[in-house]
Amino acid sequence: MVEPTRARVAVDVRAGALGAEEADAVRRLVADAAAQDGVAPVSEQPLLWLRSDEAPVVHVLARSGAAADGELAGYAQVDVGATTSASAELVVHPSARREGVGTALLTTARETAARVPDRTLRVWAHGATPAARSFAAAVGMPVVRELWRMSLDLADRPDRPDRPLPPHVTVRPFVPGEDEEAWRRVNSRAFAYHPEQGRMTSADLRAREAEAWFDPAGFLLAEREGLLLGSVWTKVHAAGELGDEPVGEIYVVGVDPDAQGLGLGGALTDLGLTHLAARGLRRAVLYTGAENEVAIRTYRRVGFEPESVDVMFGSDTPGSPGGVTMAP
Ligand SMILES: CC(C)(COP(=O)(O)OP(=O)(O)OC[C@H]1O[C@@H](n2cnc3c(N)ncnc32)[C@H](O)[C@@H]1OP(=O)(O)O)[C@@H](O)C(=O)NCCC(=O)NCCS
């Protein structure tokens, strides 16, 4: 379906996997915007969903008369997996900005969200650049969630042993093909309140296992008597992704609600950092909800400091706390 909108912008709304060439055009658009803005406008999950038939998303492709054949002026991905609110990430090519492309994408994203009565739309702005803030203000969307990136200099890490694990708890690496279901169960319990992380399926997990960065040696499971209590999952970003040097990420720390308060979260974070330092990395990052004081306190204690912010704009009031990569 191709719908003409104002200012020579044609918007193509699609469900299901994009073709290989279209997905490449989206990746090029995202890379061009990232080079211009200094921050990637679309996060990992939407990029993994470009070629997925099962993803709960709608793709919105914007072409304008000025763009070369096959090149996109803009792209939005609307996550329609939840019934109360849909979330979107949207990007306009740097050479096509201030021409109404962003407004056209947003209008279509809002219409997509509104296919379910009373479902609202929220939009993520990574880095919350002045353009994104002005755009959100212009279209009447206030801030509803804030996600911090915190970072730590691994070389400056105090030279002390890792925090001890609670009694009888042992740690071992994740085994692909065996641990998926147990991990998914604990993850969904630990992040029951979290709109994205808590909803990760075994298929989402397997998609990450297929990524080049996936390394089970940096994905540690904590067990007591064979029962999974929590995990720390690290990720190494290649040079160029988050700066000139490779960077380690504390990707997910989750502790089952029944095992929270024992010091397991802090001990697992230490083990993750020790793993990243042993890989020769000098910087570690993590993402956490600005309102998650317990997680932020834990991370500050380890030495993390806030570095940048992602902002979610929407037109309704915030529901769950959300935006947190660590269960307290
Ligand atoms: C934010 C973004 C999507 C805007 O796209 P766009 O196509 O330039 O937006 P529009 O042309 O529809 O702009 C609509 C209004 O937003 C405001 N606006 C947009 N960019 C602005 C800027 N750089 N400075 C000031 N106001 C701006 C203006 O009021 C504009 O209307 P006007 O041009 O008539 O003054 C684009 O800059 C982008 O892709 N940024 C990187 C990704 C991102 O931040 N996405 C999250 C968006 S919430």
Tab-separated table of C-alpha atoms and ligand atoms in Angstrom:
chain	number	residue	atom	x	y	z
A	1	MET	CA	0.000	0.000	0.000
A	2	VAL	CA	1.508	3.348	-1.017
A	3	GLU	CA	-0.146	6.448	0.422
A	4	PRO	CA	0.716	9.932	-0.827
A	5	THR	CA	1.287	12.454	1.992
A	6	ARG	CA	2.114	16.141	2.015
A	7	ALA	CA	5.370	17.407	0.470
A	8	ARG	CA	6.190	14.724	-2.130
A	9	VAL	CA	6.563	12.028	0.523
A	10	ALA	CA	5.233	8.543	-0.321
A	11	VAL	CA	4.747	6.272	2.666
A	12	ASP	CA	4.729	2.488	2.307
A	13	VAL	CA	3.269	0.556	5.280
A	14	ARG	CA	4.236	-3.113	5.582
A	15	ALA	CA	3.965	-6.090	7.915
A	16	GLY	CA	6.216	-9.161	7.683
A	17	ALA	CA	9.864	-9.413	6.674
A	18	LEU	CA	11.349	-6.706	4.438
A	19	GLY	CA	13.163	-7.852	1.313
A	20	ALA	CA	16.962	-8.102	1.495
A	21	GLU	CA	17.482	-4.912	-0.551
A	22	GLU	CA	14.942	-2.926	1.454
A	23	ALA	CA	16.513	-4.072	4.730
A	24	ASP	CA	19.927	-2.984	3.398
A	25	ALA	CA	18.469	0.417	2.454
A	26	VAL	CA	17.167	0.812	6.033
A	27	ARG	CA	20.596	-0.149	7.461
A	28	ARG	CA	22.285	2.422	5.163
A	29	LEU	CA	19.819	5.103	6.255
A	30	VAL	CA	20.452	4.267	9.920
A	31	ALA	CA	24.249	4.351	9.392
A	32	ASP	CA	24.104	7.726	7.569
A	33	ALA	CA	21.994	9.238	10.358
A	34	ALA	CA	24.298	7.769	13.038
A	35	ALA	CA	27.351	9.267	11.315
A	36	GLN	CA	25.654	12.683	11.190
A	37	ASP	CA	24.082	12.704	14.684
A	38	GLY	CA	26.787	10.825	16.610
A	39	VAL	CA	24.200	8.374	17.948
A	40	ALA	CA	22.420	5.401	16.322
A	41	PRO	CA	18.738	6.337	15.787
A	42	VAL	CA	17.459	2.722	15.785
A	43	SER	CA	18.402	0.169	18.424
A	44	GLU	CA	19.389	-3.488	18.157
A	45	GLN	CA	15.981	-5.191	18.362
A	46	PRO	CA	14.329	-3.253	15.487
A	47	LEU	CA	17.355	-3.997	13.278
A	48	LEU	CA	17.087	-7.717	14.096
A	49	TRP	CA	13.389	-7.546	13.196
A	50	LEU	CA	13.887	-6.083	9.684
A	51	ARG	CA	14.027	-9.539	8.098
A	52	SER	CA	11.776	-11.408	10.535
A	53	ASP	CA	8.394	-12.811	9.520
A	54	GLU	CA	7.282	-13.336	13.122
A	55	ALA	CA	8.248	-9.925	14.523
A	56	PRO	CA	5.280	-8.034	16.058
A	57	VAL	CA	6.096	-4.932	14.025
A	58	VAL	CA	4.924	-2.721	11.172
A	59	HIS	CA	7.513	-1.125	8.884
A	60	VAL	CA	6.943	2.370	7.499
A	61	LEU	CA	9.167	3.295	4.554
A	62	ALA	CA	9.187	6.915	3.349
A	63	ARG	CA	10.442	7.908	-0.088
A	64	SER	CA	10.623	11.455	-1.318
A	65	GLY	CA	10.943	12.729	-4.893
A	66	ALA	CA	14.431	14.075	-4.219
A	67	ALA	CA	16.001	10.765	-3.127
A	68	ALA	CA	17.889	8.511	-5.551
A	69	ASP	CA	16.186	5.307	-6.717
A	70	GLY	CA	16.048	2.733	-3.940
A	71	GLU	CA	17.243	5.207	-1.297
A	72	LEU	CA	14.948	5.931	1.609
A	73	ALA	CA	14.125	9.387	2.973
A	74	GLY	CA	12.924	7.920	6.242
A	75	TYR	CA	11.990	4.780	8.137
A	76	ALA	CA	9.891	3.977	11.187
A	77	GLN	CA	9.339	0.662	12.894
A	78	VAL	CA	6.232	0.381	15.060
A	79	ASP	CA	6.208	-2.356	17.695
A	80	VAL	CA	2.570	-3.453	17.907
A	81	GLY	CA	3.188	-6.432	20.229
A	82	ALA	CA	1.387	-4.822	23.191
A	83	THR	CA	-2.296	-3.914	23.264
A	84	THR	CA	-2.195	-0.764	25.431
A	85	SER	CA	0.630	1.117	23.767
A	86	ALA	CA	2.692	0.761	20.620
A	87	SER	CA	6.274	2.021	20.484
A	88	ALA	CA	8.209	3.308	17.504
A	89	GLU	CA	11.699	4.316	16.497
A	90	LEU	CA	11.931	6.655	13.551
A	91	VAL	CA	14.690	8.178	11.503
A	92	VAL	CA	14.903	10.657	8.641
A	93	HIS	CA	17.927	10.783	6.346
A	94	PRO	CA	20.094	13.840	7.179
A	95	SER	CA	19.646	15.116	3.609
A	96	ALA	CA	15.839	14.906	3.845
A	97	ARG	CA	15.205	16.656	7.175
A	98	ARG	CA	12.864	19.613	7.793
A	99	GLU	CA	10.755	18.577	4.781
A	100	GLY	CA	7.929	16.933	6.698
A	101	VAL	CA	9.216	13.363	6.347
A	102	GLY	CA	9.364	12.888	10.143
A	103	THR	CA	5.824	14.213	10.504
A	104	ALA	CA	4.619	11.858	7.733
A	105	LEU	CA	6.263	8.849	9.452
A	106	LEU	CA	4.795	9.839	12.808
A	107	THR	CA	1.298	10.332	11.375
A	108	THR	CA	1.402	6.847	9.845
A	109	ALA	CA	2.839	5.362	13.054
A	110	ARG	CA	0.009	6.953	15.057
A	111	GLU	CA	-2.588	5.593	12.629
A	112	THR	CA	-0.972	2.155	12.920
A	113	ALA	CA	-1.130	2.292	16.734
A	114	ALA	CA	-4.758	3.462	16.614
A	115	ARG	CA	-5.867	0.337	14.723
A	116	VAL	CA	-6.453	-1.027	18.242
A	117	PRO	CA	-8.919	1.276	20.093
A	118	ASP	CA	-7.308	3.393	22.854
A	119	ARG	CA	-3.791	2.170	22.006
A	120	THR	CA	-1.351	5.073	22.240
A	121	LEU	CA	2.006	5.582	20.533
A	122	ARG	CA	5.382	6.217	22.138
A	123	VAL	CA	8.544	7.130	20.262
A	124	TRP	CA	12.143	6.511	21.343
A	125	ALA	CA	14.789	9.176	20.677
A	126	HIS	CA	18.297	7.835	21.203
A	127	GLY	CA	20.702	10.455	22.494
A	128	ALA	CA	17.725	12.854	22.725
A	129	THR	CA	19.325	15.272	20.241
A	130	PRO	CA	18.058	18.872	19.987
A	131	ALA	CA	16.336	17.921	16.683
A	132	ALA	CA	14.484	15.029	18.356
A	133	ARG	CA	13.440	17.182	21.334
A	134	SER	CA	12.224	20.021	19.063
A	135	PHE	CA	10.422	17.563	16.803
A	136	ALA	CA	8.692	15.878	19.765
A	137	ALA	CA	7.672	19.265	21.161
A	138	ALA	CA	6.386	20.357	17.723
A	139	VAL	CA	4.150	17.277	17.459
A	140	GLY	CA	2.959	17.536	21.076
A	141	MET	CA	4.679	14.529	22.686
A	142	PRO	CA	6.054	14.983	26.248
A	143	VAL	CA	8.782	12.779	27.786
A	144	VAL	CA	7.334	9.593	29.355
A	145	ARG	CA	10.477	7.474	29.970
A	146	GLU	CA	14.190	8.119	30.267
A	147	LEU	CA	16.874	5.491	29.797
A	148	TRP	CA	20.425	6.236	30.921
A	149	ARG	CA	23.625	4.885	29.508
A	150	MET	CA	26.168	4.615	32.316
A	151	SER	CA	29.847	3.921	31.773
A	152	LEU	CA	32.876	2.835	33.746
A	153	ASP	CA	36.607	2.888	33.084
A	154	LEU	CA	37.695	-0.735	33.552
A	155	ALA	CA	41.308	0.326	34.077
A	156	ASP	CA	40.182	2.475	37.043
A	157	ARG	CA	38.273	-0.382	38.651
A	158	PRO	CA	39.425	-0.780	42.241
A	159	ASP	CA	41.790	-3.686	42.602
A	160	ARG	CA	39.657	-5.791	44.912
A	161	PRO	CA	38.144	-9.254	44.706
A	162	ASP	CA	34.655	-9.669	43.240
A	163	ARG	CA	31.791	-9.446	45.731
A	164	PRO	CA	31.177	-12.969	47.110
A	165	LEU	CA	28.330	-15.097	45.802
A	166	PRO	CA	25.597	-16.024	48.307
A	167	PRO	CA	26.162	-19.427	50.045
A	168	HIS	CA	25.884	-22.557	47.869
A	169	VAL	CA	25.528	-20.492	44.667
A	170	THR	CA	27.740	-21.542	41.771
A	171	VAL	CA	28.324	-19.876	38.400
A	172	ARG	CA	28.848	-21.450	34.990
A	173	PRO	CA	28.608	-20.281	31.353
A	174	PHE	CA	25.341	-20.510	29.393
A	175	VAL	CA	25.064	-23.638	27.220
A	176	PRO	CA	23.361	-22.911	23.855
A	177	GLY	CA	20.636	-25.398	23.021
A	178	GLU	CA	20.125	-26.347	26.712
A	179	ASP	CA	19.625	-23.262	28.875
A	180	GLU	CA	17.218	-21.170	26.770
A	181	GLU	CA	13.952	-22.105	28.466
A	182	ALA	CA	15.262	-21.817	32.048
A	183	TRP	CA	16.854	-18.445	31.250
A	184	ARG	CA	13.681	-17.138	29.562
A	185	ARG	CA	11.591	-18.158	32.593
A	186	VAL	CA	13.826	-16.373	35.124
A	187	ASN	CA	14.192	-13.362	32.798
A	188	SER	CA	10.429	-12.945	32.467
A	189	ARG	CA	10.008	-13.217	36.269
A	190	ALA	CA	12.849	-10.774	36.990
A	191	PHE	CA	11.595	-8.259	34.407
A	192	ALA	CA	7.837	-8.851	34.805
A	193	TYR	CA	7.331	-5.045	35.027
A	194	HIS	CA	9.518	-4.276	32.015
A	195	PRO	CA	7.790	-3.620	28.668
A	196	GLU	CA	10.584	-4.963	26.428
A	197	GLN	CA	13.025	-7.086	28.419
A	198	GLY	CA	10.298	-9.066	30.236
A	199	ARG	CA	8.715	-10.095	26.973
A	200	MET	CA	11.826	-11.723	25.428
A	201	THR	CA	10.966	-15.117	23.941
A	202	SER	CA	13.201	-18.150	23.358
A	203	ALA	CA	13.178	-17.152	19.650
A	204	ASP	CA	14.444	-13.626	20.548
A	205	LEU	CA	17.191	-15.284	22.590
A	206	ARG	CA	18.166	-17.627	19.742
A	207	ALA	CA	18.310	-14.634	17.334
A	208	ARG	CA	20.923	-13.069	19.628
A	209	GLU	CA	22.827	-16.363	19.864
A	210	ALA	CA	23.140	-16.227	16.057
A	211	GLU	CA	24.757	-12.763	16.179
A	212	ALA	CA	28.525	-12.465	15.651
A	213	TRP	CA	29.033	-10.841	19.089
A	214	PHE	CA	27.384	-13.681	21.039
A	215	ASP	CA	29.841	-15.449	23.343
A	216	PRO	CA	28.589	-17.947	25.947
A	217	ALA	CA	31.811	-17.420	27.949
A	218	GLY	CA	30.491	-13.922	28.753
A	219	PHE	CA	26.987	-15.131	29.643
A	220	LEU	CA	27.088	-16.495	33.189
A	221	LEU	CA	24.333	-18.361	35.016
A	222	ALA	CA	24.101	-18.473	38.826
A	223	GLU	CA	22.536	-21.637	40.241
A	224	ARG	CA	21.806	-23.221	43.592
A	225	GLU	CA	21.319	-27.003	43.572
A	226	GLY	CA	20.821	-26.920	39.800
A	227	LEU	CA	18.109	-24.224	39.995
A	228	LEU	CA	18.753	-21.050	37.990
A	229	LEU	CA	18.597	-17.943	40.226
A	230	GLY	CA	20.001	-15.250	37.984
A	231	SER	CA	22.457	-14.354	35.265
A	232	VAL	CA	24.782	-11.730	33.895
A	233	TRP	CA	25.053	-11.412	30.136
A	234	THR	CA	27.847	-9.315	28.638
A	235	LYS	CA	28.283	-8.083	25.099
A	236	VAL	CA	31.373	-6.765	23.354
A	237	HIS	CA	30.798	-3.910	20.884
A	238	ALA	CA	33.359	-3.837	18.085
A	239	ALA	CA	35.489	-0.709	17.546
A	240	GLY	CA	33.382	1.959	15.812
A	241	GLU	CA	30.024	0.940	17.350
A	242	LEU	CA	30.217	2.933	20.593
A	243	GLY	CA	33.463	4.819	20.048
A	244	ASP	CA	36.855	4.230	18.476
A	245	GLU	CA	37.739	1.330	20.775
A	246	PRO	CA	35.833	-1.900	21.485
A	247	VAL	CA	33.487	-1.462	24.466
A	248	GLY	CA	32.059	-4.060	26.844
A	249	GLU	CA	28.441	-3.920	27.919
A	250	ILE	CA	26.720	-5.345	30.964
A	251	TYR	CA	23.883	-6.344	28.637
A	252	VAL	CA	21.384	-7.894	31.060
A	253	VAL	CA	21.596	-8.638	34.769
A	254	GLY	CA	18.529	-10.411	36.089
A	255	VAL	CA	17.831	-12.087	39.417
A	256	ASP	CA	14.736	-14.192	40.111
A	257	PRO	CA	12.395	-12.370	42.564
A	258	ASP	CA	12.796	-15.311	45.007
A	259	ALA	CA	16.588	-14.745	45.097
A	260	GLN	CA	16.641	-10.929	45.239
A	261	GLY	CA	18.169	-9.153	48.247
A	262	LEU	CA	20.984	-11.708	48.698
A	263	GLY	CA	23.651	-9.638	46.962
A	264	LEU	CA	23.510	-11.762	43.817
A	265	GLY	CA	22.961	-8.795	41.431
A	266	GLY	CA	26.109	-7.008	42.642
A	267	ALA	CA	28.187	-10.214	42.618
A	268	LEU	CA	27.057	-11.030	39.061
A	269	THR	CA	27.814	-7.464	37.885
A	270	ASP	CA	31.357	-7.833	39.291
A	271	LEU	CA	31.807	-11.169	37.504
A	272	GLY	CA	30.635	-9.595	34.241
A	273	LEU	CA	33.092	-6.696	34.612
A	274	THR	CA	35.936	-9.063	35.489
A	275	HIS	CA	35.162	-11.042	32.331
A	276	LEU	CA	35.181	-7.863	30.198
A	277	ALA	CA	38.447	-6.641	31.771
A	278	ALA	CA	40.046	-10.059	31.101
A	279	ARG	CA	39.102	-9.624	27.437
A	280	GLY	CA	41.360	-6.544	27.411
A	281	LEU	CA	38.516	-3.997	27.253
A	282	ARG	CA	39.052	-0.597	28.829
A	283	ARG	CA	35.480	0.710	28.983
A	284	ALA	CA	32.160	-0.817	30.058
A	285	VAL	CA	28.640	0.543	29.586
A	286	LEU	CA	25.116	-0.425	30.618
A	287	TYR	CA	21.586	0.921	30.152
A	288	THR	CA	19.119	1.514	32.973
A	289	GLY	CA	15.855	3.354	33.576
A	290	ALA	CA	16.429	6.821	35.067
A	291	GLU	CA	13.790	6.074	37.720
A	292	ASN	CA	15.297	2.759	38.858
A	293	GLU	CA	17.058	4.110	41.917
A	294	VAL	CA	17.951	0.671	43.297
A	295	ALA	CA	19.746	-0.367	40.102
A	296	ILE	CA	21.437	3.027	39.711
A	297	ARG	CA	22.686	2.914	43.311
A	298	THR	CA	24.108	-0.579	42.700
A	299	TYR	CA	25.841	0.531	39.510
A	300	ARG	CA	27.247	3.724	41.062
A	301	ARG	CA	28.682	1.602	43.881
A	302	VAL	CA	30.527	-0.469	41.274
A	303	GLY	CA	31.838	2.771	39.692
A	304	PHE	CA	29.433	3.470	36.801
A	305	GLU	CA	28.539	7.109	36.025
A	306	PRO	CA	25.726	8.436	33.760
A	307	GLU	CA	26.967	9.159	30.230
A	308	SER	CA	24.007	9.735	27.869
A	309	VAL	CA	20.241	9.520	27.820
A	310	ASP	CA	17.596	7.947	25.577
A	311	VAL	CA	14.165	9.530	25.888
A	312	MET	CA	10.750	8.088	25.114
A	313	PHE	CA	8.135	10.573	24.015
A	314	GLY	CA	4.418	9.861	24.173
A	315	SER	CA	1.075	11.463	24.673
A	316	ASP	CA	-0.171	9.469	27.645
A	317	THR	CA	0.937	9.137	31.270
A	318	PRO	CA	3.692	6.631	32.136
A	319	GLY	CA	2.535	3.195	33.293
A	320	SER	CA	5.173	0.751	34.497
A	321	PRO	CA	8.614	1.976	35.607
A	322	GLY	CA	10.281	0.386	32.570
A	323	GLY	CA	13.563	1.026	30.828
A	324	VAL	CA	15.764	-0.995	33.154
A	325	THR	CA	18.280	-3.690	32.330
A	326	MET	CA	18.665	-4.932	35.864
A	327	ALA	CA	16.270	-6.458	38.311
A	328	PRO	CA	16.945	-4.988	41.753
B	1	LIG	C1	13.765	14.006	14.680
B	1	LIG	C2	13.640	13.698	13.164
B	1	LIG	C3	12.889	12.377	13.003
B	1	LIG	C4	12.799	14.836	12.521
B	1	LIG	O1	12.543	14.519	11.157
B	1	LIG	P1	12.177	15.648	10.070
B	1	LIG	O2	11.725	14.954	8.836
B	1	LIG	O3	13.301	16.613	9.956
B	1	LIG	O4	10.922	16.345	10.793
B	1	LIG	P2	9.806	17.318	10.128
B	1	LIG	O5	10.346	17.941	8.882
B	1	LIG	O6	8.526	16.567	9.989
B	1	LIG	O7	9.700	18.429	11.282
B	1	LIG	C5	8.460	18.771	11.937
B	1	LIG	C6	8.747	19.894	12.945
B	1	LIG	O8	9.615	19.447	13.995
B	1	LIG	C7	10.467	20.552	14.429
B	1	LIG	N1	11.889	20.201	14.146
B	1	LIG	C8	12.363	19.105	13.497
B	1	LIG	N2	13.722	19.141	13.463
B	1	LIG	C9	14.110	20.265	14.078
B	1	LIG	C10	15.373	20.854	14.343
B	1	LIG	N3	16.530	20.289	13.952
B	1	LIG	N4	15.400	22.042	15.027
B	1	LIG	C11	14.266	22.658	15.406
B	1	LIG	N5	13.022	22.143	15.158
B	1	LIG	C12	12.952	20.965	14.507
B	1	LIG	C13	10.041	21.737	13.601
B	1	LIG	O9	9.005	22.405	14.308
B	1	LIG	C14	9.495	21.068	12.340
B	1	LIG	O10	8.611	21.860	11.608
B	1	LIG	P3	9.226	22.993	10.607
B	1	LIG	O11	10.316	22.344	9.805
B	1	LIG	O12	8.024	23.368	9.767
B	1	LIG	O13	9.742	24.085	11.478
B	1	LIG	C15	15.039	13.657	12.463
B	1	LIG	O14	15.812	14.776	12.865
B	1	LIG	C16	15.827	12.405	12.771
B	1	LIG	O15	15.728	11.402	12.054
B	1	LIG	N6	16.630	12.404	13.872
B	1	LIG	C17	17.379	11.203	14.285
B	1	LIG	C18	16.443	10.112	14.823
B	1	LIG	C19	15.575	10.573	16.010
B	1	LIG	O16	15.986	11.368	16.840
B	1	LIG	N7	14.391	9.970	16.116
B	1	LIG	C20	13.480	10.214	17.233
B	1	LIG	C21	12.451	11.227	16.905
B	1	LIG	S1	11.440	11.593	18.354
